[in-house]
Structures are given as C-alpha cells and as structure tokens.
Amino acid sequence: MSAFSTSALSDLYATRAKTLASAQIWPEHEGDLISLAYGFAAPELFPTDDLLSATVEVLAEDAAEALNYGPTYPGLVQFVVDRLRAQGTPAEADNVLISYGSSQVLALLPQVFIDPGDVVIVEGPTFMGAVRHFALAGARLITVNVDDEGLDIDALETTLRDLAKRGQRPKFIYTIPTFHNPSGTLMPLERRCRLATLAKEYGVLVVEDDAYGDLYFENPPPPRLSALDHEGWVVQVGTFSKILAPGLRMGWACGNRDIIQRLASFKLEGSSGPFLTRMVERYCADGRLERHIADLRAAYRARRDLMLAAIAREWPPDVHVAKPEGGFFVWARLPQGLSATALLAEAEKHGVTFVPGTHFYADGQGDDAFRLSFSFVPPAHIADGIARIGAAFRTLG
Ligand SMILES: Cc1ncc(COP(=O)(O)O)c(C=O)c1O
C-alpha cells in the first residue's frame, strides 16, 4: 500500500489510541538468544492428533450447524458447568459465558462495571494484560501487594477500610490466587476465606483469574474463591489456553447470572463460534482433557525442577526464589541495590532474556524482581539460560 506519512493520520486517532503503547510481544527468531520471557504453552505438548480427529468428527457429523452462524454450542457450556461443579463451584448453565479466551472476559468486565474514575483494586505484581483493559476504561487503579502467599489480605483490608471511610466503594478486586502470573504464588485457604468474607462485608466483587488453577505439580490447590463464595460476589475467569491450546481462543466467565447476562450483552458478536465450541467439546468429552492435563502437570513440573536446580547451582544465594507449586512461572526477587532492568541489559549480552518486574505493576514498582517462564523454552535450554543469567549476576558484581 502506498505510504503516507503517519502525521497525516495523527489527528484522526482517538485520544486513547494515541496514548496506548503496543502491548503485544511475540517471539521472533532471535538466533542464539534463550528466551525465558514468554508465558506461552509448550507447542510440543499440544494434543494435535486428538484435536484433528475432533475436527474431522464435527465436520463429518455436524457441518451444517458448525459452519453456519449460530449460538455457542450448549454442549460446551454444559461441559464447563460440569467441570466447575466437580471443582466445588455451584454453577448452572446461566452462570457461564463462553468467550474468545479469558482475555475477552477481562475486556468485557470494565464495559459492565467501570465508569471513568471508578476504583479497581489490583495486585502488585499482576497480569497487566488484564489491568490494561481496566485502565483503558478509565479505572482508578489501587495496587495491593502480593507476598509469598499471594494477595496481602491485611493490606487489602486496610485499603478497603480507608476507601469506605472516604465513601468509596471499589468496583472489583482483580486477583490470581492460584499459581499467580507472574509471582507463581498460591494463596492458602485461610486467606481465601478472608477474601471471600471481605468481599461480602464491603460489597465488592472479586474477579478470580483461574488461568493456571489446573496446573498443580504436587497437591491440588485449596478450593477456588468461586467455590467458597455462596452469595455471588466472585466472578471466576477461566480458560482452555493453558490446559489445551491458546490458539483456540476459548475461555469462560462464571458468576452471578445477572452479571453473566450483562457481560453477554456487551459481547456484541454474539456466540463464541459454532465450529470451535463444538470441536473443543468433542475433544474434551470422554475424559480426554483430564488425561491431557495430567500429562501437562508432569511435563511442566519437570521443567520447573530443571529451572530450580539450575538456579540453586548458578545464582548467588541472596536472590529470593520461591518454589512455584504449579503454573508457568518462577519469580526472582533481587537483593537490595540490584536492578532487574540493569540485570536484563547484562543478561541479553550473555544471550538470555526474561521479563523485568516493572512490566507487572500498575504503579511503577518492580525493578527489584523479574519473571522467568519455564513453559515455552525447550527443556534442553533451561540450564544454559539460567547459567547465562548467573554469568550476568557475576558481571554486575
Ligand atoms: C493470569 C492470566 N489471565 C489471563 C490470560 C489470558 O489468557 P487467554 O488466552 O485465555 O486470553 C493469561 C495469559 O497469559 C494469564 O496469564
């Protein structure tokens, strides 16, 4: 296309488009660089043959419905409902909305709940892919930090109390209680119960992002917040991305039916794909998904173990690294005086990359920590990548 200068366009852009920086980072061919940055699924673990046979079956048996305009396949809604119920969340079909990835729910939530200036409480660190949607809708973000056991509930209670004194009621608290991105933390049951109680007491919704909840390596995690809440204060956001394949773009919201209806009314394209919803249901049926998840747990656990063993060998002992009990990430906290951005610059010279902590805070914190992902890097490169970061530590002294 013939190019005209971008300045000719600049007056046309909406204010939000002028200020929003591109957030997507996709892996490029990076030569010898070992990337521990991407929180992607391991491509070699995709159940490609089974997905292919599910596709063939849907097209052979149900092409007229699958390939036309039409509603989300109710069979997939029922599959998600049954799975949620088996996990203790008391869902019915009208409590569930199937979406294009959980990202779509995270984009719909502010449409339903946020007017400019409304308060939303987010974790620090957190998954900024969600928080950017809230910010774009004009939310006033208040950060409550995460410690080794997830969201600091004492600090949350203080924040809620202070806001209430000023007559301010936050719209929701966005939290990732189980195998947090990026910190890898797991919120214990006692904190979960307190969070559910606080939500009720202050009349604040909790958005529970459960992207990694099924990927535990040792013991199953405590009950989801959505299973502890009996009054509808929790909206669970879930996804097939981590347990099946992100390219399918298939996720869900589960919550109070009035909220689900409102989210659905902002999902202006209507259904989530007659073909894909059938194909995913066909794949998941007969226990295939659960068997696949068991394989994923073993494969990701082995990668986590490789990474932690290499860290113990190669890094200075005063770098704080907690052992994640599930999920995709290892979160490293630096000793005082070291900067993650400076470490990254040095590490890239040694041929390895990761994401500095500043990418995971809405309020500018984070240069004292960084995130490593063990999900996407080929296992054979993990020890080398960690050793290269060890060399970067030594250069920085
Ligand atoms: C915590 C968290 N929530 C949501 C998502 C988005 O997932 P989806 O592929 O379902 O849009 C991610 C993806 O990395 C994530 O880490």
Short mmCIF file of C-alpha atoms and ligand atoms in Angstrom, two decimals:
data_model
loop_
_atom_site.label_atom_id
_atom_site.label_comp_id
_atom_site.label_asym_id
_atom_site.label_seq_id
_atom_site.Cartn_x
_atom_site.Cartn_y
_atom_site.Cartn_z
CA MET A 1 0.00 0.00 0.00
CA SER A 2 1.38 3.43 -0.81
CA ALA A 3 2.52 5.05 2.37
CA PHE A 4 1.57 8.50 3.51
CA SER A 5 3.23 9.99 6.50
CA THR A 6 1.81 8.93 9.88
CA SER A 7 1.47 12.59 10.84
CA ALA A 8 -1.39 12.80 8.31
CA LEU A 9 -3.24 10.25 10.43
CA SER A 10 -2.48 11.57 13.87
CA ASP A 11 -5.49 13.92 14.05
CA LEU A 12 -7.80 11.02 13.27
CA TYR A 13 -6.79 8.84 16.18
CA ALA A 14 -8.88 8.82 19.34
CA THR A 15 -7.04 10.05 22.40
CA ARG A 16 -6.81 6.53 23.85
CA ALA A 17 -5.22 5.23 20.64
CA LYS A 18 -2.60 7.99 20.75
CA THR A 19 -1.55 7.12 24.28
CA LEU A 20 -1.77 3.33 24.26
CA ALA A 21 1.58 1.71 23.58
CA SER A 22 1.62 -1.63 21.81
CA ALA A 23 1.43 -4.33 24.47
CA GLN A 24 1.95 -7.47 22.46
CA ILE A 25 5.33 -9.14 22.39
CA TRP A 26 5.64 -12.14 20.12
CA PRO A 27 8.67 -14.36 19.91
CA GLU A 28 10.82 -13.57 16.92
CA HIS A 29 13.70 -15.51 15.53
CA GLU A 30 16.37 -14.49 17.96
CA GLY A 31 19.32 -16.58 16.88
CA ASP A 32 21.20 -17.89 19.87
CA LEU A 33 19.14 -15.92 22.40
CA ILE A 34 17.47 -18.13 25.03
CA SER A 35 14.15 -16.62 25.96
CA LEU A 36 12.75 -17.24 29.40
CA ALA A 37 10.31 -14.39 28.78
CA TYR A 38 7.28 -15.90 27.11
CA GLY A 39 4.48 -17.37 29.18
CA PHE A 40 3.30 -19.41 26.22
CA ALA A 41 2.18 -23.04 26.22
CA ALA A 42 4.73 -25.66 25.15
CA PRO A 43 3.91 -26.36 21.48
CA GLU A 44 5.27 -29.91 21.62
CA LEU A 45 2.62 -30.74 24.22
CA PHE A 46 -0.39 -29.76 22.08
CA PRO A 47 -2.69 -32.80 21.54
CA THR A 48 -2.68 -32.20 17.80
CA ASP A 49 -3.86 -35.66 16.68
CA ASP A 50 -6.82 -35.66 19.04
CA LEU A 51 -7.77 -32.12 18.03
CA LEU A 52 -7.58 -33.21 14.40
CA SER A 53 -9.89 -36.15 14.97
CA ALA A 54 -12.33 -33.93 16.91
CA THR A 55 -12.32 -31.52 13.96
CA VAL A 56 -12.96 -34.30 11.46
CA GLU A 57 -15.80 -35.71 13.57
CA VAL A 58 -17.52 -32.33 13.90
CA LEU A 59 -17.30 -31.67 10.18
CA ALA A 60 -18.46 -35.19 9.31
CA GLU A 61 -21.42 -35.22 11.68
CA ASP A 62 -22.48 -31.64 12.28
CA ALA A 63 -21.17 -29.43 9.46
CA ALA A 64 -24.49 -27.68 8.75
CA GLU A 65 -24.67 -26.26 12.28
CA ALA A 66 -20.94 -25.99 12.91
CA LEU A 67 -20.16 -23.94 9.81
CA ASN A 68 -23.12 -21.56 9.87
CA TYR A 69 -23.85 -18.53 12.04
CA GLY A 70 -25.32 -19.74 15.28
CA PRO A 71 -25.11 -19.83 19.04
CA THR A 72 -22.30 -21.07 21.24
CA TYR A 73 -22.69 -24.85 21.37
CA PRO A 74 -24.66 -25.62 24.58
CA GLY A 75 -22.69 -28.87 24.94
CA LEU A 76 -19.54 -26.87 25.69
CA VAL A 77 -21.39 -24.71 28.23
CA GLN A 78 -22.53 -27.92 29.93
CA PHE A 79 -19.00 -29.35 29.87
CA VAL A 80 -17.66 -26.22 31.62
CA VAL A 81 -20.56 -26.28 34.11
CA ASP A 82 -19.89 -29.94 34.98
CA ARG A 83 -16.19 -29.28 35.40
CA LEU A 84 -16.79 -26.25 37.64
CA ARG A 85 -19.24 -28.26 39.75
CA ALA A 86 -16.71 -31.08 40.11
CA GLN A 87 -14.30 -28.43 41.46
CA GLY A 88 -16.85 -27.22 44.00
CA THR A 89 -18.22 -24.15 42.22
CA PRO A 90 -22.03 -24.32 42.22
CA ALA A 91 -22.60 -23.37 38.57
CA GLU A 92 -25.66 -23.75 36.32
CA ALA A 93 -25.73 -23.08 32.58
CA ASP A 94 -26.90 -19.48 33.07
CA ASN A 95 -23.93 -18.77 35.33
CA VAL A 96 -21.48 -19.40 32.47
CA LEU A 97 -20.50 -17.35 29.43
CA ILE A 98 -18.15 -18.90 26.86
CA SER A 99 -15.75 -16.30 25.43
CA TYR A 100 -12.91 -15.88 22.96
CA GLY A 101 -10.22 -16.61 25.53
CA SER A 102 -10.40 -15.32 29.07
CA SER A 103 -8.94 -12.10 27.66
CA GLN A 104 -12.33 -11.35 26.19
CA VAL A 105 -13.98 -11.58 29.61
CA LEU A 106 -11.27 -9.33 31.04
CA ALA A 107 -12.13 -6.81 28.31
CA LEU A 108 -15.91 -7.13 28.86
CA LEU A 109 -15.75 -6.67 32.65
CA PRO A 110 -14.86 -2.97 32.52
CA GLN A 111 -17.62 -2.40 29.93
CA VAL A 112 -20.11 -3.61 32.52
CA PHE A 113 -18.55 -2.18 35.68
CA ILE A 114 -16.26 0.78 35.05
CA ASP A 115 -17.14 4.42 34.63
CA PRO A 116 -14.14 6.77 34.46
CA GLY A 117 -12.75 7.34 37.94
CA ASP A 118 -14.16 4.15 39.46
CA VAL A 119 -11.80 2.32 41.80
CA VAL A 120 -10.47 -1.12 40.93
CA ILE A 121 -8.08 -2.94 43.26
CA VAL A 122 -5.31 -4.87 41.52
CA GLU A 123 -2.41 -6.94 42.78
CA GLY A 124 1.21 -5.87 42.57
CA PRO A 125 2.65 -7.62 40.69
CA THR A 126 -0.15 -8.71 38.37
CA PHE A 127 -1.08 -9.76 34.83
CA MET A 128 -1.04 -6.41 33.07
CA GLY A 129 -2.88 -7.90 30.09
CA ALA A 130 -5.98 -7.69 32.30
CA VAL A 131 -5.19 -4.45 34.06
CA ARG A 132 -4.68 -2.55 30.82
CA HIS A 133 -8.36 -3.18 29.97
CA PHE A 134 -9.42 -1.68 33.29
CA ALA A 135 -7.15 1.33 32.83
CA LEU A 136 -8.42 1.90 29.30
CA ALA A 137 -11.97 2.18 30.67
CA GLY A 138 -10.74 4.95 33.00
CA ALA A 139 -10.49 2.94 36.23
CA ARG A 140 -8.53 4.41 39.13
CA LEU A 141 -6.21 1.54 39.97
CA ILE A 142 -5.15 0.88 43.54
CA THR A 143 -2.37 -1.66 43.99
CA VAL A 144 -2.22 -4.05 46.92
CA ASN A 145 0.97 -6.07 47.00
CA VAL A 146 1.41 -9.81 46.80
CA ASP A 147 3.77 -11.61 49.20
CA ASP A 148 4.89 -15.26 49.23
CA GLU A 149 1.28 -16.34 49.89
CA GLY A 150 -0.44 -14.21 47.27
CA LEU A 151 -2.50 -11.08 47.88
CA ASP A 152 -1.70 -9.49 51.25
CA ILE A 153 -5.13 -9.68 52.89
CA ASP A 154 -4.22 -7.43 55.85
CA ALA A 155 -3.16 -4.70 53.42
CA LEU A 156 -6.32 -5.29 51.37
CA GLU A 157 -8.49 -4.90 54.48
CA THR A 158 -6.74 -1.63 55.38
CA THR A 159 -7.28 -0.36 51.82
CA LEU A 160 -10.97 -1.31 51.83
CA ARG A 161 -11.47 0.30 55.24
CA ASP A 162 -9.73 3.54 54.16
CA LEU A 163 -11.78 3.71 50.99
CA ALA A 164 -15.01 3.06 52.90
CA LYS A 165 -14.16 5.91 55.32
CA ARG A 166 -13.99 8.19 52.28
CA GLY A 167 -17.28 6.82 50.97
CA GLN A 168 -15.60 4.99 48.09
CA ARG A 169 -16.71 1.51 47.07
CA PRO A 170 -14.34 -0.25 44.66
CA LYS A 171 -16.00 -1.98 41.75
CA PHE A 172 -13.91 -5.11 41.96
CA ILE A 173 -10.70 -6.72 43.18
CA TYR A 174 -8.76 -8.49 40.40
CA THR A 175 -6.78 -11.41 41.82
CA ILE A 176 -4.94 -14.52 40.60
CA PRO A 177 -5.00 -16.72 43.72
CA THR A 178 -3.68 -19.92 42.17
CA PHE A 179 -0.19 -20.12 40.58
CA HIS A 180 -0.09 -16.41 40.08
CA ASN A 181 1.25 -14.70 36.96
CA PRO A 182 3.96 -13.51 37.46
CA SER A 183 4.80 -14.41 41.08
CA GLY A 184 3.88 -18.13 40.96
CA THR A 185 2.30 -17.84 44.43
CA LEU A 186 -0.55 -19.94 45.78
CA MET A 187 -2.99 -18.29 48.17
CA PRO A 188 -3.65 -20.54 51.19
CA LEU A 189 -7.17 -21.44 52.28
CA GLU A 190 -7.22 -19.10 55.25
CA ARG A 191 -6.55 -16.07 53.03
CA ARG A 192 -9.14 -17.26 50.51
CA CYS A 193 -11.77 -17.44 53.24
CA ARG A 194 -10.86 -13.97 54.50
CA LEU A 195 -11.01 -12.57 50.97
CA ALA A 196 -14.47 -14.07 50.42
CA THR A 197 -15.61 -12.60 53.76
CA LEU A 198 -14.20 -9.16 52.95
CA ALA A 199 -15.93 -9.15 49.57
CA LYS A 200 -19.25 -9.75 51.28
CA GLU A 201 -18.58 -7.30 54.10
CA TYR A 202 -17.60 -4.43 51.79
CA GLY A 203 -19.93 -5.34 48.92
CA VAL A 204 -17.07 -5.60 46.44
CA LEU A 205 -16.84 -8.13 43.61
CA VAL A 206 -13.82 -10.38 43.36
CA VAL A 207 -12.64 -11.27 39.87
CA GLU A 208 -10.80 -14.57 40.31
CA ASP A 209 -8.50 -15.24 37.35
CA ASP A 210 -8.01 -19.02 37.38
CA ALA A 211 -5.86 -19.34 34.26
CA TYR A 212 -3.39 -21.76 35.90
CA GLY A 213 -5.57 -23.42 38.58
CA ASP A 214 -5.49 -26.89 36.98
CA LEU A 215 -1.73 -26.98 36.55
CA TYR A 216 -0.65 -28.07 40.01
CA PHE A 217 2.55 -30.09 40.38
CA GLU A 218 2.23 -31.62 43.83
CA ASN A 219 -1.10 -31.29 45.61
CA PRO A 220 -4.37 -29.90 44.30
CA PRO A 221 -4.76 -26.25 45.37
CA PRO A 222 -7.28 -25.14 48.01
CA PRO A 223 -10.86 -24.55 46.79
CA ARG A 224 -11.34 -21.76 44.28
CA LEU A 225 -12.76 -18.49 45.59
CA SER A 226 -15.79 -19.23 43.41
CA ALA A 227 -16.33 -22.39 45.50
CA LEU A 228 -16.05 -20.54 48.81
CA ASP A 229 -18.48 -17.78 47.87
CA HIS A 230 -22.16 -18.59 48.35
CA GLU A 231 -23.63 -15.20 47.56
CA GLY A 232 -22.35 -14.36 44.09
CA TRP A 233 -19.54 -11.93 44.97
CA VAL A 234 -16.98 -13.87 42.89
CA VAL A 235 -16.70 -13.91 39.12
CA GLN A 236 -14.37 -16.68 38.01
CA VAL A 237 -12.49 -16.13 34.76
CA GLY A 238 -11.20 -19.34 33.19
CA THR A 239 -9.53 -20.52 30.02
CA PHE A 240 -8.68 -23.50 27.85
CA SER A 241 -5.45 -21.73 26.87
CA LYS A 242 -3.15 -23.27 29.46
CA ILE A 243 -4.77 -26.71 29.63
CA LEU A 244 -5.40 -27.22 25.92
CA ALA A 245 -4.19 -24.59 23.43
CA PRO A 246 -4.22 -20.78 23.49
CA GLY A 247 -4.70 -20.58 19.73
CA LEU A 248 -8.23 -21.92 20.16
CA ARG A 249 -9.11 -18.65 21.95
CA MET A 250 -11.63 -20.33 24.23
CA GLY A 251 -12.39 -19.26 27.79
CA TRP A 252 -15.28 -18.51 30.13
CA ALA A 253 -16.73 -16.39 32.88
CA CYS A 254 -18.69 -17.97 35.73
CA GLY A 255 -20.68 -15.84 38.14
CA ASN A 256 -23.98 -14.35 39.21
CA ARG A 257 -26.45 -14.79 36.34
CA ASP A 258 -27.29 -11.08 36.17
CA ILE A 259 -23.59 -10.28 35.69
CA ILE A 260 -23.27 -13.04 33.08
CA GLN A 261 -26.23 -11.63 31.14
CA ARG A 262 -24.72 -8.16 31.16
CA LEU A 263 -21.32 -9.45 30.05
CA ALA A 264 -23.09 -11.37 27.26
CA SER A 265 -24.93 -8.25 26.12
CA PHE A 266 -21.58 -6.49 25.56
CA LYS A 267 -20.27 -9.48 23.61
CA LEU A 268 -21.61 -7.85 20.51
CA GLU A 269 -20.56 -10.56 18.06
CA GLY A 270 -22.92 -12.93 19.86
CA SER A 271 -21.70 -16.50 20.15
CA SER A 272 -18.20 -17.85 20.57
CA GLY A 273 -18.08 -19.77 17.33
CA PRO A 274 -20.40 -22.70 16.48
CA PHE A 275 -17.49 -24.64 14.97
CA LEU A 276 -14.84 -24.13 17.63
CA THR A 277 -17.19 -24.62 20.56
CA ARG A 278 -18.27 -27.97 19.06
CA MET A 279 -14.72 -29.01 18.30
CA VAL A 280 -13.46 -28.19 21.81
CA GLU A 281 -16.40 -30.03 23.40
CA ARG A 282 -15.81 -33.03 21.15
CA TYR A 283 -12.14 -33.08 22.18
CA CYS A 284 -12.89 -32.69 25.89
CA ALA A 285 -15.51 -35.41 26.07
CA ASP A 286 -14.63 -38.96 27.21
CA GLY A 287 -12.07 -37.79 29.78
CA ARG A 288 -9.54 -36.78 27.12
CA LEU A 289 -9.00 -33.30 28.58
CA GLU A 290 -8.39 -34.61 32.11
CA ARG A 291 -5.86 -37.18 30.85
CA HIS A 292 -4.11 -34.45 28.88
CA ILE A 293 -3.96 -32.15 31.91
CA ALA A 294 -2.32 -34.96 33.93
CA ASP A 295 0.39 -35.19 31.22
CA LEU A 296 0.85 -31.40 31.26
CA ARG A 297 1.32 -31.38 35.04
CA ALA A 298 4.13 -33.92 34.77
CA ALA A 299 5.82 -32.14 31.85
CA TYR A 300 5.68 -28.65 33.37
CA ARG A 301 6.75 -29.99 36.78
CA ALA A 302 9.88 -31.48 35.18
CA ARG A 303 10.67 -28.10 33.58
CA ARG A 304 10.15 -26.28 36.87
CA ASP A 305 12.50 -28.73 38.58
CA LEU A 306 15.18 -28.25 35.92
CA MET A 307 14.94 -24.49 36.35
CA LEU A 308 15.08 -24.52 40.16
CA ALA A 309 18.01 -26.97 40.22
CA ALA A 310 19.96 -24.75 37.81
CA ILE A 311 19.16 -21.64 39.87
CA ALA A 312 20.45 -23.35 43.03
CA ARG A 313 23.69 -24.19 41.20
CA GLU A 314 24.29 -21.00 39.28
CA TRP A 315 22.92 -17.96 41.11
CA PRO A 316 24.01 -16.01 44.18
CA PRO A 317 22.18 -17.38 47.24
CA ASP A 318 20.75 -13.99 48.22
CA VAL A 319 18.38 -13.94 45.22
CA HIS A 320 15.00 -14.92 46.67
CA VAL A 321 13.28 -17.58 44.57
CA ALA A 322 10.19 -19.35 45.96
CA LYS A 323 9.26 -22.77 44.58
CA PRO A 324 6.07 -22.45 42.49
CA GLU A 325 3.71 -25.36 43.15
CA GLY A 326 2.10 -25.02 39.74
CA GLY A 327 1.68 -22.76 36.72
CA PHE A 328 4.30 -21.43 34.31
CA PHE A 329 6.49 -19.00 36.27
CA VAL A 330 9.40 -18.50 38.64
CA TRP A 331 9.61 -15.08 40.27
CA ALA A 332 13.00 -13.90 41.46
CA ARG A 333 13.47 -11.08 43.98
CA LEU A 334 16.82 -9.34 43.91
CA PRO A 335 18.95 -8.37 46.88
CA GLN A 336 18.87 -4.68 47.76
CA GLY A 337 20.70 -2.42 45.34
CA LEU A 338 20.33 -4.65 42.26
CA SER A 339 18.07 -3.55 39.42
CA ALA A 340 16.19 -6.04 37.24
CA THR A 341 16.42 -3.69 34.27
CA ALA A 342 20.20 -3.48 34.66
CA LEU A 343 20.41 -7.26 35.07
CA LEU A 344 18.34 -7.75 31.92
CA ALA A 345 20.64 -5.49 29.88
CA GLU A 346 23.61 -7.55 31.05
CA ALA A 347 21.79 -10.88 30.59
CA GLU A 348 20.94 -10.04 26.98
CA LYS A 349 24.65 -9.54 26.30
CA HIS A 350 25.07 -13.11 27.60
CA GLY A 351 22.34 -14.35 25.25
CA VAL A 352 19.33 -14.77 27.55
CA THR A 353 16.20 -12.75 28.16
CA PHE A 354 13.40 -12.53 30.76
CA VAL A 355 10.78 -10.00 31.82
CA PRO A 356 11.74 -7.40 34.44
CA GLY A 357 9.29 -6.86 37.29
CA THR A 358 8.36 -3.35 36.18
CA HIS A 359 6.16 -4.94 33.48
CA PHE A 360 3.86 -6.35 36.14
CA TYR A 361 2.95 -3.34 38.25
CA ALA A 362 0.35 -0.67 37.61
CA ASP A 363 2.14 1.77 39.94
CA GLY A 364 5.76 1.74 38.80
CA GLN A 365 7.19 -0.75 41.33
CA GLY A 366 9.03 -3.89 40.31
CA ASP A 367 12.64 -3.13 39.44
CA ASP A 368 13.65 -5.37 42.35
CA ALA A 369 12.27 -8.54 40.75
CA PHE A 370 11.88 -10.41 37.47
CA ARG A 371 9.88 -13.24 35.92
CA LEU A 372 11.19 -16.38 34.30
CA SER A 373 8.90 -18.70 32.38
CA PHE A 374 9.67 -22.42 32.13
CA SER A 375 6.66 -23.30 29.95
CA PHE A 376 7.81 -22.34 26.47
CA VAL A 377 11.59 -22.68 26.43
CA PRO A 378 12.80 -26.08 25.19
CA PRO A 379 13.82 -28.06 28.33
CA ALA A 380 17.30 -28.62 26.89
CA HIS A 381 17.91 -24.84 27.03
CA ILE A 382 16.75 -24.20 30.59
CA ALA A 383 20.01 -24.92 32.42
CA ASP A 384 22.03 -22.92 29.89
CA GLY A 385 19.64 -19.95 30.16
CA ILE A 386 19.89 -19.94 33.95
CA ALA A 387 23.69 -20.25 33.78
CA ARG A 388 23.82 -17.23 31.44
CA ILE A 389 21.83 -15.19 33.98
CA GLY A 390 24.30 -16.44 36.62
CA ALA A 391 27.12 -15.03 34.47
CA ALA A 392 25.24 -11.71 34.22
CA PHE A 393 24.98 -11.59 38.05
CA ARG A 394 28.74 -12.12 38.28
CA THR A 395 29.46 -9.34 35.75
CA LEU A 396 27.28 -6.92 37.69
CA GLY A 397 29.23 -7.93 40.80
C1 LIG B 1 -3.32 -14.67 34.53
C2 LIG B 1 -3.76 -14.72 33.11
N1 LIG B 1 -5.03 -14.47 32.79
C3 LIG B 1 -5.46 -14.49 31.53
C4 LIG B 1 -4.61 -14.78 30.46
C5 LIG B 1 -5.15 -14.74 29.07
O1 LIG B 1 -5.46 -15.97 28.61
P1 LIG B 1 -6.40 -16.26 27.35
O2 LIG B 1 -5.55 -16.97 26.37
O3 LIG B 1 -7.50 -17.12 27.91
O4 LIG B 1 -6.95 -14.99 26.83
C6 LIG B 1 -3.28 -15.05 30.74
C7 LIG B 1 -2.35 -15.32 29.64
O5 LIG B 1 -1.17 -15.33 29.75
C8 LIG B 1 -2.84 -15.02 32.09
O6 LIG B 1 -1.56 -15.26 32.41
#
